[in-house]
C-alpha cells in the first residue's frame, strides 16, 4: 500500500465510524474522560497539521489559527488549550466546519506525501497514522458511552465491532521459569514505551487461554463480590462505595434480569461472551475471589504465542513504568507517552475496536485503575 | 387576538429566537445555570403537554413517554427527571426530534383551543404562554452565554435585541413618605408571587431616573472597586476573590481596552449604555462606592411611574419573600414560585429580552445574588 | 455597677462557662462554624486589646504581636488572619498561654478603666462587653457541639442553662392592622443594625404565645415531614437530601426511641420542651405542614409585649436587611454587622444561652438558613 | 533482651517521643494524612489489646468497649471506626485517659508475656512491636507537621533526630548486569510484602553513593525547575500548579533567603544536608532536570551493600506491587499490606525517624506519589 493509500484509508475509516451519528452526538461530553466525537475528528487533523504541514509543507497556510487552542490535547510545548472538561461546552467549530478542516488538511497532506517524505518526516507520518488509529478506538469507546448513557438508549447500529466478542473453552498454559526478552525489537512502527528490549526473569506461571466470561462474572456478583471488602484494594473498595458500583459499566438489572447496553441497544447479558467494561479494581477483585491473580505484563508477553488473542484489552498487575533505558524524544512528540508513567496500569492485547496493525504482543496500553469505559477485560493467572 | 393566535405567535417567537443557531449550539451547557436551547424548546412544549393536553385533551396520546424524564425541569410532583447539570450531556432527542415534538403538541393544542377552554383551563393556558415567554428570555441569556464563552467568539447576528440598550441623562425623583399599595390588583395575567396587594410604609427616598452606565462603572473599576473589601458584603468579597472577578461578565481587557462580547460579537465597551451582566454583589458594591444604595422593591414600585423603564432587570435590596397572605396553588403548578423564596434577591423592571406583556410594574423577578448571565443592571437610590 | 465591676463580671462569666472543660475540649473544631473554645477566649481578649488598649492606653505593650494573626476573626481592616477552617489546627498558643493573655489584657483594661474613659471610648467599651457576651453564647453552642458529636457522648454537667427550657399552654394573640414603629429608640447599648427606628405597616395577624414543642415536632416527623418535598423550599429539600437529615440536630433514634443529647448527656426527648436546634428550612417546613407560617420580624416585634419570652432564638420569615437609613460606622468596627446583610435570616427573642441584657425586643440575631447548632426554635403565625 | 524488656522499651520510646509536647499538641489534625499524637498512642495500644489480649488473655476485660470505634485505623474486619478525617475532632478520650489506657494494656500485656507466648502469638507480638515502631516514625512526621504549620513556629527541642542528617562526598558505584535475588530470606521479623525472595534480572546501572543535597536542590529551583513542565509527569505538573508548590514542604523564602522549619525551629536551609520532605513528583522532576533517573527498588537492593545508608526514605521508580507468590494472611492481620498495592510508590532505606531494627535492605516502605510529610529524599541512578 502506498503512503497516500495508507493515509486515505486511515482517514476514511475515522469518518466511517462516525457516519451513523446524528450531528448532536458529535458535540457532547458526558464525563471528563469522554471527548466529543467532533473533537476527535479535529484533533487527529490538527496533529497532522501541527507536526507535519506547518513545519514541513512550505507553502501551507493554517486553516484557522484559533483551532490550535481548540484541538490541542495535552501538548504543553504547543501552547494553551481548551481545558479537557470544557470540550463538551463548545458548539463551534460546527461539525461541518470540522469536516471542512479535515478536507483542507487532507489536501495539504496529499500534496506533501506526493512530493516525498524524508526519513525523519516519514517517522512522524507513521506516528500520525497510529495516533489516528488510537483515536478510532477512543471514538468507539466515547460513542458507546454517549449513546449508552442517554436515557433513551439509542442503538448505534445492528452489525458492529461487538460481533467479534466470542469465547471458547478455557484452558491453562504453563510458562517455564527463566529469562525472557521483553519489548519491541523489529523495524516496523512501534511506540517509544515498547523500547528498549530487555531481559526479565519470570517465575513459573500458568495463564488462562481465554478471558473470564459474563457468566462467570455473574457468579462473582451473585456471591456478593461487590459487598465484601476482602476481595478489594482499599482504594478499590472506596471506589465501589463512593460510586455505588454493582456491576460492569453497561449492565442494568431490570426486573431481575441483567441487561447490557451494546452498540445494538439494550439486550440481555450473553453469558458466553467475555466480560467487558470493567475497571482494574473489579478485575483484581474477581481474581481474588476466584483464588487466582492477574498476570504481569511480562508473563503475558511470555505467554502471548500460546493464548487466544483476546478481543478486549486485558488488565495486568503491572504498573505502567519505563523500560530500562527509556528516554523520551525531544520536543512536543516526546510528550506522547513518558509523562503518563505514574499511577496507571498496563493493559495488554487488543480489543474489537483496535486497528488491526496495532495488535503487537509488545504493545503497552495504559489506563488509570478506576476507568472502564474502554473495552477492557480480564485473564487469570495462577 | 384570539387564543389560537396568541398561542401561535408565542410559539413562533421561541423558534425565531433560535433560527440563527447552528444545530450544535442547541446542545451544549457550559455551566449549570445555562440550559441547552433544545432543552428550552422541549421543556416549554412539555409544559403544555403535561398540564393541558394529558389532563384535558381526552383523545391525546403523548408524543414519547420518555420525554417526561428528559424535559421536566423541577416539578417533583411529576416524577423523576434528568438532573440539571446533565442536560448538556444528552445528544438525543435530536434538534429535529424536538421540533417534531413541538409540531405534534402544537397540533394537539390547536385542537384543544378550538374546542374551547373552561375558565380553569384558560388559567393554565395563560400560565403556559407566560412560562414560554420567560423561557424566551432565558434563551437569550443562554445563547449569549454559549456563544460568548466560545474561544472563537462567534456573533449571533448584527441586528438584535441589544440595540435597545441606550441611556439618557440621569436625574433624581423623590418619593414622598407614606403608605403605598404594593402588588398586583388587576384581572390580567400575573404570577402568584405578585399577590396579595398590601400596604407598605415607605420613607422619603430619591431614586435615579436612569440606570448606571458603562462609563460610570469603568470609574468604579479604575478606582480599585474590585480590590477594596470595604465596598462588598463578606460573601460578595469571597465571591470576587474565589472567582477572580474583575469586571462585568462579558468584559475582556485586551491591550488595555475594555471590550464587550455582545450578540454582534466582540466590540469596545460603549460608555453611554447601561452597565449589564452584573451580580447583586457588584451592584451593591458600586452603590457603596458611589455613596448611594439600591432601592427596595417597594420604593421601586412606588417610583415606577416616574422613572424610565429600564431595558435591564434592576437589582433591588429586597430579598425575595412572600407577600402577606401568599399561598401556593395546590398541585404541581404550585411549585412555580413559592419554593424559591429563600436566599434570592428581587429584580424589578424588565430587560431587552423580556416579552413586552411581561412588563408590569408589579412583576417580581428573582435570582441568586452571585448570578449575572441574565440582563441585569443597576439603579441607584439615596 | 461600676464599669470595672461590669468588665470583671463579664470576663469571669466567660471563664466560668469553660471551667468544666478538659484542656482537649478547648482545642478542636469539628465543623467550620464551630470555633475552639480557646479561640473564643483569645478572640474576645484580642478585641479589647486591639480596639481599646492599643489605640487608647498609651504605655501599653501588646502581649504577643503574632496573636493578631491568630485571634482576628473577620476584620479585613486589621490585617491577615488564620482562615476560619484552620482554627482547630492550632495547638499553640496553649490554653495556659491564652489564660495568661487574658490576665495580661485584664490588667491593662483595669488600668485604662480606672483612668477614666472618654465618651467615644466608652462606646467601644460597651461594644466589647456586648461582643464578649455574644461569644459567651457562642461558647455554649460550640461546647455543646464538640461534646455532643463525640462518640463517647460526654456530659458537660448536670445542672445547666438547659434547665430553662420549659413550655406552657399555647394560645394565639392577635395584632391589629396598622403602622408600627420598629427598631431601637432608647439610649442604652444596642447594635447598629437595630437603627434607625422606622414605621412599618403590618396586616392583621395572629401569633402563637408559645413555641412549638418536641412533642408537636415528633408528629411532624411521624407524618413523614422529612420525606415530602411539598413542605420544603427547593434549597431546603436539597439540604435534607444531601445531608440525610431526619430530625433536629442532637436527636438520635435508638431502638425506636428518640434520644436527645443535652448538656447533661444523652436522654429521651422531652415532649413538653420547645423543639430546638432546627434550621430555618425545618422551621419553615413544620409551619407549612401544620398549615401556618413563620412571623415576620415586624410582626414579632409588634407582638413582643404579649408573648412569652422564649428561651430559644426564633426563626422569622424576614431576611436580614438594613433598616432605612442604616449606615455603618467608619473603620474596623463598621465591619460588625452590615457586611453580613445578604442570604441570612433574622431570628428574634433570646435563648437560654443569651446574656440577660441582650434580651431586647429590638435585637436582631441572624444566621444562614441551614444552620442549627445554635439554640434555635420556632413560633407559628397565621 | 527478654520479650518483656523489648515490649517495655518500645512502649517507653513512644511516650518519650511525646514527652516534649503540650497537651494541646496531642489533639489536632491539620491535614487528613496527619493523625493527632494521642490517636497514635491509643491506636498502638488498641492493636495489642485487639489482636493479643482479647483473643489470648482469657481473664482480660477491655478497658472501654467504645475505644474500638475510636482507635481502629482501617481494619474492616474489626468493625466500624471514626473516619480518618474526623480524628482531630475528638477532644475525648483525653490525653490522660489515653495514658491510663496504655498503662492498663501494658499491665495486661506484662501478665500475658510472663505466662508465655505460643509460636503463633509470638508472631503477632513481633508484628505489634514493629507496628508500634512504625507509628513512632509517623509520630515524628506528624509532630513536625503540627508544629511546623503553626503560625508561631514553635520548636520541638534543640537536640533531635534531625542531627543525623549529614552528607558526604557523592560518588557512583556500578551494578553489574545479571540475576539478583530480591526479597527477605532470613528468620527474623519481616513484613509479608518482603516475601517471597525471587530472581530479578537487572541491567548494568550506576547508583549514587549519597543523596541529593539541599544545595543541589536549590540549583534546581533557581533554574526554574518548578515552572517548566518538561521535567514533570503530567500528574505531577497538575499537582504543582493546583497546590502552588515552589519548594520542599518546610521551606519558606523569607526576604530572599530559603529558611527551613526543623524540629529546632525556623533556620536557614543547610546546603550540605540531604534534601528532605519532597514528593515522588519532585524527586522525579529533579532527576529529569539533572539528566539522571531514580533507581528501581531492585537496583537499590542490589546496590545496597555499597551505598551509605541514607537517613531519609528514598523514592524509587518502582510501583508498590506484590512479589511473585505474595499472599495475604487470613483475617484482620491480612489487611496490613496487600490491600494498599495500587497507586503507590516504593521507598527504600530508612530515615532518622526509623527504629533501628526496621533498617533492613529488603524493607519496602510505600506512599502515594504526592505525599511529602515523611522524611523522604532522593538518590540518583543513571
mmCIF file of C-alpha atoms in Angstrom, chain A residues 163-341:
data_model
loop_
_atom_site.group_PDB
_atom_site.id
_atom_site.type_symbol
_atom_site.label_atom_id
_atom_site.label_comp_id
_atom_site.label_asym_id
_atom_site.label_seq_id
_atom_site.Cartn_x
_atom_site.Cartn_y
_atom_site.Cartn_z
ATOM 1 C CA UNK A 163 -19.891 -9.084 16.864
ATOM 2 C CA UNK A 164 -16.247 -10.027 17.462
ATOM 3 C CA UNK A 165 -16.854 -10.780 21.121
ATOM 4 C CA UNK A 166 -16.925 -14.551 21.432
ATOM 5 C CA UNK A 167 -15.288 -17.016 23.759
ATOM 6 C CA UNK A 168 -14.326 -20.683 23.652
ATOM 7 C CA UNK A 169 -13.385 -23.316 26.213
ATOM 8 C CA UNK A 170 -10.834 -22.084 28.695
ATOM 9 C CA UNK A 171 -7.617 -23.927 29.488
ATOM 10 C CA UNK A 172 -4.318 -23.152 31.191
ATOM 11 C CA UNK A 173 -0.922 -22.977 29.622
ATOM 12 C CA UNK A 174 2.295 -23.057 31.541
ATOM 13 C CA UNK A 175 5.279 -20.693 31.206
ATOM 14 C CA UNK A 176 8.613 -22.163 32.236
ATOM 15 C CA UNK A 177 10.783 -20.248 34.693
ATOM 16 C CA UNK A 178 13.660 -18.299 33.150
ATOM 17 C CA UNK A 179 14.862 -15.197 31.399
ATOM 18 C CA UNK A 180 12.621 -13.674 28.728
ATOM 19 C CA UNK A 181 13.317 -10.897 26.277
ATOM 20 C CA UNK A 182 10.644 -8.226 26.680
ATOM 21 C CA UNK A 183 9.929 -5.234 24.442
ATOM 22 C CA UNK A 184 9.956 -4.403 20.780
ATOM 23 C CA UNK A 185 12.838 -5.418 18.561
ATOM 24 C CA UNK A 186 11.676 -5.071 14.930
ATOM 25 C CA UNK A 187 11.801 -2.223 12.431
ATOM 26 C CA UNK A 188 8.098 -1.541 11.923
ATOM 27 C CA UNK A 189 6.143 1.134 13.690
ATOM 28 C CA UNK A 190 6.082 0.975 17.476
ATOM 29 C CA UNK A 191 5.758 3.409 20.349
ATOM 30 C CA UNK A 192 8.658 4.644 22.447
ATOM 31 C CA UNK A 193 7.272 2.923 25.539
ATOM 32 C CA UNK A 194 7.872 -0.535 23.945
ATOM 33 C CA UNK A 195 11.619 0.123 23.855
ATOM 34 C CA UNK A 196 14.194 -0.983 24.801
ATOM 35 C CA UNK A 197 14.045 -4.696 24.608
ATOM 36 C CA UNK A 198 15.459 -6.124 27.825
ATOM 37 C CA UNK A 199 15.739 -9.293 29.884
ATOM 38 C CA UNK A 200 13.207 -10.114 32.576
ATOM 39 C CA UNK A 201 13.322 -13.079 34.906
ATOM 40 C CA UNK A 202 9.905 -14.751 35.081
ATOM 41 C CA UNK A 203 8.899 -17.448 37.560
ATOM 42 C CA UNK A 204 6.927 -20.490 36.564
ATOM 43 C CA UNK A 205 3.337 -19.456 35.913
ATOM 44 C CA UNK A 206 0.096 -20.686 34.431
ATOM 45 C CA UNK A 207 -2.013 -18.343 32.345
ATOM 46 C CA UNK A 208 -5.577 -18.958 31.196
ATOM 47 C CA UNK A 209 -6.012 -19.366 27.461
ATOM 48 C CA UNK A 210 -9.292 -17.458 27.440
ATOM 49 C CA UNK A 211 -10.845 -14.465 29.147
ATOM 50 C CA UNK A 212 -13.300 -14.583 32.030
ATOM 51 C CA UNK A 213 -16.875 -14.631 30.714
ATOM 52 C CA UNK A 214 -20.034 -12.761 31.620
ATOM 53 C CA UNK A 215 -21.463 -15.971 33.025
ATOM 54 C CA UNK A 216 -18.512 -16.436 35.337
ATOM 55 C CA UNK A 217 -18.666 -12.801 36.363
ATOM 56 C CA UNK A 218 -22.356 -13.143 37.227
ATOM 57 C CA UNK A 219 -21.321 -15.793 39.754
ATOM 58 C CA UNK A 220 -18.983 -13.280 41.355
ATOM 59 C CA UNK A 221 -21.850 -10.789 41.640
ATOM 60 C CA UNK A 222 -24.244 -13.416 42.986
ATOM 61 C CA UNK A 223 -21.660 -14.458 45.574
ATOM 62 C CA UNK A 224 -21.656 -10.892 46.924
ATOM 63 C CA UNK A 225 -18.408 -9.875 45.274
ATOM 64 C CA UNK A 226 -19.332 -6.187 45.334
ATOM 65 C CA UNK A 227 -20.200 -6.182 49.018
ATOM 66 C CA UNK A 228 -17.223 -7.980 50.573
ATOM 67 C CA UNK A 229 -14.202 -5.736 51.184
ATOM 68 C CA UNK A 230 -11.870 -8.721 51.421
ATOM 69 C CA UNK A 231 -11.608 -9.018 47.639
ATOM 70 C CA UNK A 232 -10.693 -5.385 47.045
ATOM 71 C CA UNK A 233 -7.823 -2.996 47.286
ATOM 72 C CA UNK A 234 -8.518 -0.305 49.888
ATOM 73 C CA UNK A 235 -8.805 2.245 47.072
ATOM 74 C CA UNK A 236 -10.959 -0.115 45.051
ATOM 75 C CA UNK A 237 -13.308 -0.559 47.962
ATOM 76 C CA UNK A 238 -13.598 3.211 48.352
ATOM 77 C CA UNK A 239 -14.360 3.462 44.653
ATOM 78 C CA UNK A 240 -17.090 0.807 44.889
ATOM 79 C CA UNK A 241 -18.798 2.518 47.810
ATOM 80 C CA UNK A 242 -18.421 6.105 46.649
ATOM 81 C CA UNK A 243 -19.805 5.336 43.197
ATOM 82 C CA UNK A 244 -22.288 2.660 44.317
ATOM 83 C CA UNK A 245 -20.826 0.183 41.812
ATOM 84 C CA UNK A 246 -22.717 -3.093 41.484
ATOM 85 C CA UNK A 247 -21.835 -4.470 38.062
ATOM 86 C CA UNK A 248 -19.789 -3.732 34.906
ATOM 87 C CA UNK A 249 -20.335 -0.343 33.300
ATOM 88 C CA UNK A 250 -23.146 -1.044 30.853
ATOM 89 C CA UNK A 251 -25.057 -3.589 32.913
ATOM 90 C CA UNK A 252 -28.544 -2.729 34.224
ATOM 91 C CA UNK A 253 -30.591 -5.050 36.395
ATOM 92 C CA UNK A 254 -34.155 -4.696 35.115
ATOM 93 C CA UNK A 255 -36.890 -6.805 36.660
ATOM 94 C CA UNK A 256 -34.314 -9.259 37.986
ATOM 95 C CA UNK A 257 -32.542 -9.766 34.661
ATOM 96 C CA UNK A 258 -29.087 -8.434 33.824
ATOM 97 C CA UNK A 259 -29.322 -6.329 30.681
ATOM 98 C CA UNK A 260 -26.336 -4.938 28.793
ATOM 99 C CA UNK A 261 -26.194 -1.841 26.631
ATOM 100 C CA UNK A 262 -24.301 -2.721 23.462
ATOM 101 C CA UNK A 263 -23.962 -0.820 20.252
ATOM 102 C CA UNK A 264 -27.092 -2.597 19.064
ATOM 103 C CA UNK A 265 -29.089 -1.339 22.048
ATOM 104 C CA UNK A 266 -30.202 -2.823 25.349
ATOM 105 C CA UNK A 267 -30.161 -6.645 25.386
ATOM 106 C CA UNK A 268 -29.813 -9.464 27.937
ATOM 107 C CA UNK A 269 -26.225 -10.163 29.031
ATOM 108 C CA UNK A 270 -24.759 -13.021 26.981
ATOM 109 C CA UNK A 271 -23.115 -15.495 29.310
ATOM 110 C CA UNK A 272 -20.579 -16.913 26.872
ATOM 111 C CA UNK A 273 -19.071 -13.540 25.913
ATOM 112 C CA UNK A 274 -16.033 -12.213 27.744
ATOM 113 C CA UNK A 275 -16.940 -9.738 30.484
ATOM 114 C CA UNK A 276 -16.027 -6.238 29.382
ATOM 115 C CA UNK A 277 -16.041 -2.625 30.585
ATOM 116 C CA UNK A 278 -14.584 -3.433 33.984
ATOM 117 C CA UNK A 279 -12.054 -1.443 35.994
ATOM 118 C CA UNK A 280 -8.728 -2.772 37.252
ATOM 119 C CA UNK A 281 -10.244 -2.852 40.705
ATOM 120 C CA UNK A 282 -13.010 -5.170 39.514
ATOM 121 C CA UNK A 283 -10.633 -7.381 37.547
ATOM 122 C CA UNK A 284 -8.398 -7.733 40.586
ATOM 123 C CA UNK A 285 -11.312 -8.373 42.931
ATOM 124 C CA UNK A 286 -12.674 -11.092 40.645
ATOM 125 C CA UNK A 287 -9.234 -12.725 40.594
ATOM 126 C CA UNK A 288 -9.014 -12.586 44.399
ATOM 127 C CA UNK A 289 -12.465 -14.074 44.776
ATOM 128 C CA UNK A 290 -11.737 -16.926 42.363
ATOM 129 C CA UNK A 291 -8.442 -17.772 44.055
ATOM 130 C CA UNK A 292 -6.268 -16.586 41.203
ATOM 131 C CA UNK A 293 -4.424 -13.407 40.284
ATOM 132 C CA UNK A 294 -3.777 -11.204 37.264
ATOM 133 C CA UNK A 295 -0.705 -11.877 35.120
ATOM 134 C CA UNK A 296 2.117 -9.343 34.988
ATOM 135 C CA UNK A 297 2.753 -7.769 31.619
ATOM 136 C CA UNK A 298 5.943 -9.853 31.382
ATOM 137 C CA UNK A 299 4.125 -13.115 31.981
ATOM 138 C CA UNK A 300 1.544 -12.015 29.474
ATOM 139 C CA UNK A 301 4.145 -11.270 26.810
ATOM 140 C CA UNK A 302 5.958 -14.534 27.534
ATOM 141 C CA UNK A 303 2.698 -16.460 27.102
ATOM 142 C CA UNK A 304 1.424 -14.460 24.168
ATOM 143 C CA UNK A 305 2.178 -17.017 21.453
ATOM 144 C CA UNK A 306 0.006 -19.631 23.122
ATOM 145 C CA UNK A 307 -3.097 -17.754 24.174
ATOM 146 C CA UNK A 308 -6.028 -16.690 22.052
ATOM 147 C CA UNK A 309 -5.801 -13.189 21.069
ATOM 148 C CA UNK A 310 -8.400 -11.505 23.194
ATOM 149 C CA UNK A 311 -10.891 -9.128 21.790
ATOM 150 C CA UNK A 312 -10.592 -6.953 24.861
ATOM 151 C CA UNK A 313 -7.739 -5.076 26.481
ATOM 152 C CA UNK A 314 -6.579 -7.208 29.387
ATOM 153 C CA UNK A 315 -5.688 -5.672 32.743
ATOM 154 C CA UNK A 316 -2.322 -6.812 34.112
ATOM 155 C CA UNK A 317 -0.891 -6.464 37.614
ATOM 156 C CA UNK A 318 1.959 -4.343 36.219
ATOM 157 C CA UNK A 319 2.200 -0.615 36.769
ATOM 158 C CA UNK A 320 2.928 1.479 33.706
ATOM 159 C CA UNK A 321 6.643 2.247 34.116
ATOM 160 C CA UNK A 322 9.557 2.943 31.785
ATOM 161 C CA UNK A 323 11.592 0.029 30.482
ATOM 162 C CA UNK A 324 15.338 0.212 31.191
ATOM 163 C CA UNK A 325 16.952 2.863 29.035
ATOM 164 C CA UNK A 326 13.680 4.598 28.186
ATOM 165 C CA UNK A 327 14.165 8.153 27.064
ATOM 166 C CA UNK A 328 11.644 10.455 25.510
ATOM 167 C CA UNK A 329 12.075 12.099 22.115
ATOM 168 C CA UNK A 330 12.926 15.835 22.328
ATOM 169 C CA UNK A 331 10.131 18.328 21.596
ATOM 170 C CA UNK A 332 6.386 18.034 21.648
ATOM 171 C CA UNK A 333 6.298 14.467 20.273
ATOM 172 C CA UNK A 334 8.192 13.441 23.413
ATOM 173 C CA UNK A 335 5.093 14.219 25.434
ATOM 174 C CA UNK A 336 3.391 11.218 23.842
ATOM 175 C CA UNK A 337 3.925 8.531 26.470
ATOM 176 C CA UNK A 338 6.543 9.170 29.123
ATOM 177 C CA UNK A 339 4.781 11.791 31.147
ATOM 178 C CA UNK A 340 1.932 9.404 31.938
ATOM 179 C CA UNK A 341 4.129 6.800 33.621
#
